[in-house]
Coordinates of C-alpha atoms in Angstrom, one line a residue:
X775 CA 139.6 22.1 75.9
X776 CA 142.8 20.8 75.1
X777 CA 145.9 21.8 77.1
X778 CA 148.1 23.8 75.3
X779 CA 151.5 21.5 74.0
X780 CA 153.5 25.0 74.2
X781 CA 153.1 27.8 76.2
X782 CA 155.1 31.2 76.0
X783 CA 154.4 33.3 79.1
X784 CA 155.8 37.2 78.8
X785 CA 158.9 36.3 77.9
X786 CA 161.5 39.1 78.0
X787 CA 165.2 38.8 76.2
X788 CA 167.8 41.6 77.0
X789 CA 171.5 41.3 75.8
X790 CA 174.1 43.6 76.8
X791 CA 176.2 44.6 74.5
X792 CA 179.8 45.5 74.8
X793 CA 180.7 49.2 76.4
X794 CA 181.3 51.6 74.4
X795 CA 183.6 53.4 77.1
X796 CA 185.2 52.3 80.6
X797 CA 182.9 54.1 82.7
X798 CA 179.8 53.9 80.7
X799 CA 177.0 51.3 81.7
X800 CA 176.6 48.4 79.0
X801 CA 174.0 48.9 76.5
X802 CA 171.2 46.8 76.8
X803 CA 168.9 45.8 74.2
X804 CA 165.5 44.0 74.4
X805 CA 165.1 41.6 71.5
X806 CA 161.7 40.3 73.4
X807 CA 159.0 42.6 75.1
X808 CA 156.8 40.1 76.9
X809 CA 155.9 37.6 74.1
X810 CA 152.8 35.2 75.3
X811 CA 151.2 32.6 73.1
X812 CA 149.8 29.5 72.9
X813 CA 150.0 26.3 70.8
X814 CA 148.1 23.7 71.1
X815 CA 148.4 20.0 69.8
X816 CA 148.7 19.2 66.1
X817 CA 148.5 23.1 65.2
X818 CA 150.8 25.3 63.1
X819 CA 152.3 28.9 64.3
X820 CA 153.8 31.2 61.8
X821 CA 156.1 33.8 64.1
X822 CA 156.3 36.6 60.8
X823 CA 158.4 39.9 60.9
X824 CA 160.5 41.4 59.5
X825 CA 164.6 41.0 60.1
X826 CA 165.3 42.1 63.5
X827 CA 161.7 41.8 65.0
X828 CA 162.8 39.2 67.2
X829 CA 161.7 35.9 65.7
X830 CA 164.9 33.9 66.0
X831 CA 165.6 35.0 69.5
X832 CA 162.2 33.5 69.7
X833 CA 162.6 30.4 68.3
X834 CA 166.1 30.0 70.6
X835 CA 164.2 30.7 73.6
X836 CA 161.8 28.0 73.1
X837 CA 164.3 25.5 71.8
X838 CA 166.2 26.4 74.9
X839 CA 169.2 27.2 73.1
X840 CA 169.1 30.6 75.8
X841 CA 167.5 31.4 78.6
X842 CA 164.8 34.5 78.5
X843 CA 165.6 37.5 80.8
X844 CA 162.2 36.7 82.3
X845 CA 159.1 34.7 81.6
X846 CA 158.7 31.2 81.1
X847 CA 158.6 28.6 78.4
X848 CA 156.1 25.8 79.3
X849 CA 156.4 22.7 77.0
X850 CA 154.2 19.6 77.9
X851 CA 153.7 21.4 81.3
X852 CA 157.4 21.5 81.9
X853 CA 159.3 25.1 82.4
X854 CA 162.1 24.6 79.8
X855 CA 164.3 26.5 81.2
X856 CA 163.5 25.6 85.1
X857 CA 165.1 22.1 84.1
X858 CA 168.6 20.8 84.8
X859 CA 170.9 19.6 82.3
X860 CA 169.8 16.1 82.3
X861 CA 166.3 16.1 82.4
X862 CA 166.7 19.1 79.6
X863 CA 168.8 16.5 77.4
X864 CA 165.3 14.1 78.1
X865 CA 163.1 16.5 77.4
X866 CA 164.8 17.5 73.9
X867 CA 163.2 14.1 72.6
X868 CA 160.0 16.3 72.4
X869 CA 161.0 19.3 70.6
X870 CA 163.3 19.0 67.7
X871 CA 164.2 21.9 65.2
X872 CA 164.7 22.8 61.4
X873 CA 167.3 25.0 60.7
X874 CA 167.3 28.2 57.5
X875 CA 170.4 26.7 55.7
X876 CA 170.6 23.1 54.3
X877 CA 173.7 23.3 53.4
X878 CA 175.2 24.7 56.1
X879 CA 172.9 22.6 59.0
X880 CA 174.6 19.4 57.2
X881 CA 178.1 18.3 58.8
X882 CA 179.8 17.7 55.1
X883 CA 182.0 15.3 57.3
X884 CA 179.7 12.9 58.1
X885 CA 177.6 10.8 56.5
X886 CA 173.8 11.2 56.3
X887 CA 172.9 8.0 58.0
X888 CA 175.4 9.3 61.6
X889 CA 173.8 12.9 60.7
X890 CA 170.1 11.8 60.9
X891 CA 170.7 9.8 64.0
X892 CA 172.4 12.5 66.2
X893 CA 169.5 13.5 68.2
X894 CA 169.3 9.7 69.9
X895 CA 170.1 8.5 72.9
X896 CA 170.8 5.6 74.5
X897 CA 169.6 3.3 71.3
X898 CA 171.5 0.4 70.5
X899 CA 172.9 0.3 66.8
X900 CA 170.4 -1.9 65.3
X901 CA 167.5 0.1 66.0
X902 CA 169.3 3.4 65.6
X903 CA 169.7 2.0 62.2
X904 CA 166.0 0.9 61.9
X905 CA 164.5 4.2 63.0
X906 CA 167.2 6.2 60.5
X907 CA 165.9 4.0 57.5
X908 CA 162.1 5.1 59.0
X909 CA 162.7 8.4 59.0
X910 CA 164.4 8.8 55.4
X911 CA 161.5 6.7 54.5
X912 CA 159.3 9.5 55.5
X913 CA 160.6 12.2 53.9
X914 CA 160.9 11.0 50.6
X915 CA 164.5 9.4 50.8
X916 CA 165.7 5.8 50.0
X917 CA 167.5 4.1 53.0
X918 CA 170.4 3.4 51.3
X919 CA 170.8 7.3 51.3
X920 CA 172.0 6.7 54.8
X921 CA 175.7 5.8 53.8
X922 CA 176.2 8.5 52.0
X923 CA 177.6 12.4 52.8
X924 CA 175.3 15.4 52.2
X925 CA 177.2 17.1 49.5
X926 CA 175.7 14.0 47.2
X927 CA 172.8 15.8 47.3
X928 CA 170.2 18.8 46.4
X929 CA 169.0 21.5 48.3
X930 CA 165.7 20.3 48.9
X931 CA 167.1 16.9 49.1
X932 CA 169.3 18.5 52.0
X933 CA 166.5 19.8 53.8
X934 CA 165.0 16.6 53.9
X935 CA 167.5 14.4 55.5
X936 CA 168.1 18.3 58.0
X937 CA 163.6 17.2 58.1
X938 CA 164.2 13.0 58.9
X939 CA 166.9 14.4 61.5
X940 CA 163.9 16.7 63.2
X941 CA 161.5 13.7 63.2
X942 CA 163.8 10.6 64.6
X943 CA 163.2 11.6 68.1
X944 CA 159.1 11.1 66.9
X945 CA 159.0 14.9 68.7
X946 CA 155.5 16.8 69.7
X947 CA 157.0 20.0 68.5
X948 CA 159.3 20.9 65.5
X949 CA 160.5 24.8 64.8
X950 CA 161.4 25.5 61.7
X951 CA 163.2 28.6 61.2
X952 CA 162.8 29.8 57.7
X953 CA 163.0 26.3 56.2
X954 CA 163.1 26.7 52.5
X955 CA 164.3 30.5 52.1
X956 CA 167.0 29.5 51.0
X957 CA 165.9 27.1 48.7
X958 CA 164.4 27.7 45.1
X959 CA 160.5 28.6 44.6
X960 CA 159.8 24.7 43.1
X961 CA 161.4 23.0 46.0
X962 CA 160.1 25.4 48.3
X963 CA 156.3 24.1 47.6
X964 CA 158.1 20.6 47.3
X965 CA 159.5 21.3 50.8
X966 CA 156.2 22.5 52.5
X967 CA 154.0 20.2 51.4
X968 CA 156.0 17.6 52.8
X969 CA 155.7 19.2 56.2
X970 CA 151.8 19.1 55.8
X971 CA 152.1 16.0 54.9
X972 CA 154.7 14.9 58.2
X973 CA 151.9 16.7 60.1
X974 CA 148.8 15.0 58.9
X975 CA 150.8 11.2 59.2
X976 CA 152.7 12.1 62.6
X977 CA 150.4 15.0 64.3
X978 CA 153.4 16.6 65.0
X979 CA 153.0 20.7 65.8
X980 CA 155.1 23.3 64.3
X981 CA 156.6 26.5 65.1
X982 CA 157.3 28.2 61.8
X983 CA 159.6 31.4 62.3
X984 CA 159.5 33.1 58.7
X985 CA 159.8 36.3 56.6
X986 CA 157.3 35.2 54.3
X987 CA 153.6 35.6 54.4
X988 CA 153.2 33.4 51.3
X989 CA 155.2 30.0 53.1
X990 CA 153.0 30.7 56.6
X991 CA 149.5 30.8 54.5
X992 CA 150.3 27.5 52.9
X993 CA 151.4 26.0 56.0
X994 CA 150.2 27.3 59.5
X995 CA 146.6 27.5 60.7
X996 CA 147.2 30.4 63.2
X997 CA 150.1 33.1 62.9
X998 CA 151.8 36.2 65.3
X999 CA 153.2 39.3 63.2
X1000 CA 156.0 40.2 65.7
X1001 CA 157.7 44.4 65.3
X1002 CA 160.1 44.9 67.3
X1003 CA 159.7 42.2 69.9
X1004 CA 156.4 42.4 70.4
X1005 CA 153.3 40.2 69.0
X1006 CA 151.0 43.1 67.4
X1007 CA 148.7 40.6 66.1
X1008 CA 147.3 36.9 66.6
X1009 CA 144.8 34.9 64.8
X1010 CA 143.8 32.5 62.6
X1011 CA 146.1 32.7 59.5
X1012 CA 142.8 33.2 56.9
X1013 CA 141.5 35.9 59.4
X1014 CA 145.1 38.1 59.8
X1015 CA 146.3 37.9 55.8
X1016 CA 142.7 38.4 54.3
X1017 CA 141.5 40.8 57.3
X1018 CA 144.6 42.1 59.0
X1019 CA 143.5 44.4 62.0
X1020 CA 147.3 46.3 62.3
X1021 CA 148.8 48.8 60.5
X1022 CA 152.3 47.0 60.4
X1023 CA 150.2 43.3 59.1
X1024 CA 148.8 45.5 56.1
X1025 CA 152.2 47.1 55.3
X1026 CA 153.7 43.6 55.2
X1027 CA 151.0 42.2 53.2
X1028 CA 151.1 45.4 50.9
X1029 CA 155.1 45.3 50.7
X1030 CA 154.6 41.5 49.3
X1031 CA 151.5 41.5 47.0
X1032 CA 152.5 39.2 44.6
X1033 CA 154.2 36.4 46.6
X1034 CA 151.3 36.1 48.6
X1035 CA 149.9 34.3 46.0
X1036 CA 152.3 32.4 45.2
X1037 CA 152.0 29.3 47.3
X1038 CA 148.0 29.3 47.8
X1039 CA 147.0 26.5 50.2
X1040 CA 144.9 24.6 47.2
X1041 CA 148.4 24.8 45.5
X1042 CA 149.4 20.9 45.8
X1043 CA 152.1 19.4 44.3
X1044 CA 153.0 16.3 43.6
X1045 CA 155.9 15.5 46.0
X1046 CA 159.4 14.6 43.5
X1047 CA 160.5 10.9 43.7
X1048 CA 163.3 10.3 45.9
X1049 CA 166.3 10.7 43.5
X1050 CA 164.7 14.0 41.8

């Protein structure tokens, strides 16, 4: 069997928050309980839950943004957070991440071409040109896109340069947390099929945090509902919408009846030309 690309290992999170009085202990609260999962190569997660279940602090632990109380986060057999500073700033080739906002992920200061090549390193100006035309190219854009500034375009066209910036590196992994909720329902499908489609051409793996059941049954093969830091259910995505085994799954899926449907898998569309 194929090794596992990630690995999340009963990961805990506590954060204290400020005292309420001088002599009072801190409060501490546990965003994570001892999260575990597994992703292997080419696959799709959905983290789903609902505001406050712990899906973000999630998604910060494995881009190493923070450091879990305890537990380990394994990528390509390397302890993310077990790493120094340098070989952490390596290892960030391989794992790249999508963030909710498009417009506010964008510096408005720079322009699109300096924007999609901030995650290299150490590459010389005429490839770092080269591989920012390559990666427009693959999300739909035109590489003369590069010289200009983000407020020239869309949402969804936002979140496709925020995309070309995530794939530059050519990274295993990608999280995307809540990609296109902030986008509208059209550009939304527009959006996600164009992740399917970076996934099929590239083979690159996703971690997809969401709210929304309907987005992680068009994209993700497996999926974890999280409540209250803890994963109450894992499985195929298929099996866990169309046969959920929790109580908390079925209230989600009961809560949301008609936006399940609203992005069915067979639901293609044709991706928009790059100007549109």
């Amino acid at each position: 069997m194929t090794e596992p690309l990630l690995t999340v290992e009963n990961v805990v999170k506590r954060y204290h928050l400020p005292r309420e009085r001088l002599l009072q202990p801190a409060p501490v609260v546990e965003a994570l309980r001892g999260v575990s999962f597994a992703v292997q190569p080419g696959r799709s997660l959905g983290i789903v839950g609902e505001s406050g279940s712990g899906k973000s602090t999630l998604a910060r632990l494995v881009m190493a943004l923070e450091a879990p109380t305890e537990g380990r986060v394994t990528l390509l057999g390397r302890d993310l957070h077990a790493l120094r500073a340098t070989a952490l700033r390596a290892a960030r080739r391989d794992f790249q991440m999508v963030f909710q906002d498009p417009y506010g992920s964008l510096d408005p200061r720079q322009r699109v071409g300096r924007i999609v090549a901030e995650p290299l390193v150490g590459v010389d100006a005429t490839a770092r040109r080269a591989r920012v035309a390559e990666a427009l190219d693959a999300v739909g854009l035109r590489a003369t896109d590069a010289d200009k500034y983000p407020h020239e375009f869309s949402g969804g066209q936002r979140q496709r340069i925020a995309i070309a910036r995530a794939l530059i590196t050519r990274p295993k992994l990608i999280v995307a947390d809540e990609p296109v909720s902030a986008l509208d329902v059209s550009v939304q499908a527009q959006v996600l099929n164009l992740l399917a489609d970076l996934q099929q051409q590239f083979g690159v793996t996703y971690l997809f945090i969401s709210h929304d059941l309907a987005v992680v049954d068009h994209v993700c093969d497996d999926v974890a509902v999280m409540r209250s830091g803890l994963i109450v259910e894992y499985g195929p995505t298929e099996q866990v919408l169309q046969r959920p085994a929790h109580a908390y799954t079925r209230a989600l899926l009961a809560a949301m009846p008609e936006a399940v449907d609203a992005l069915p898998r067979s639901a293609r569309v044709e991706s928009p030309a790059p100007g549109e």
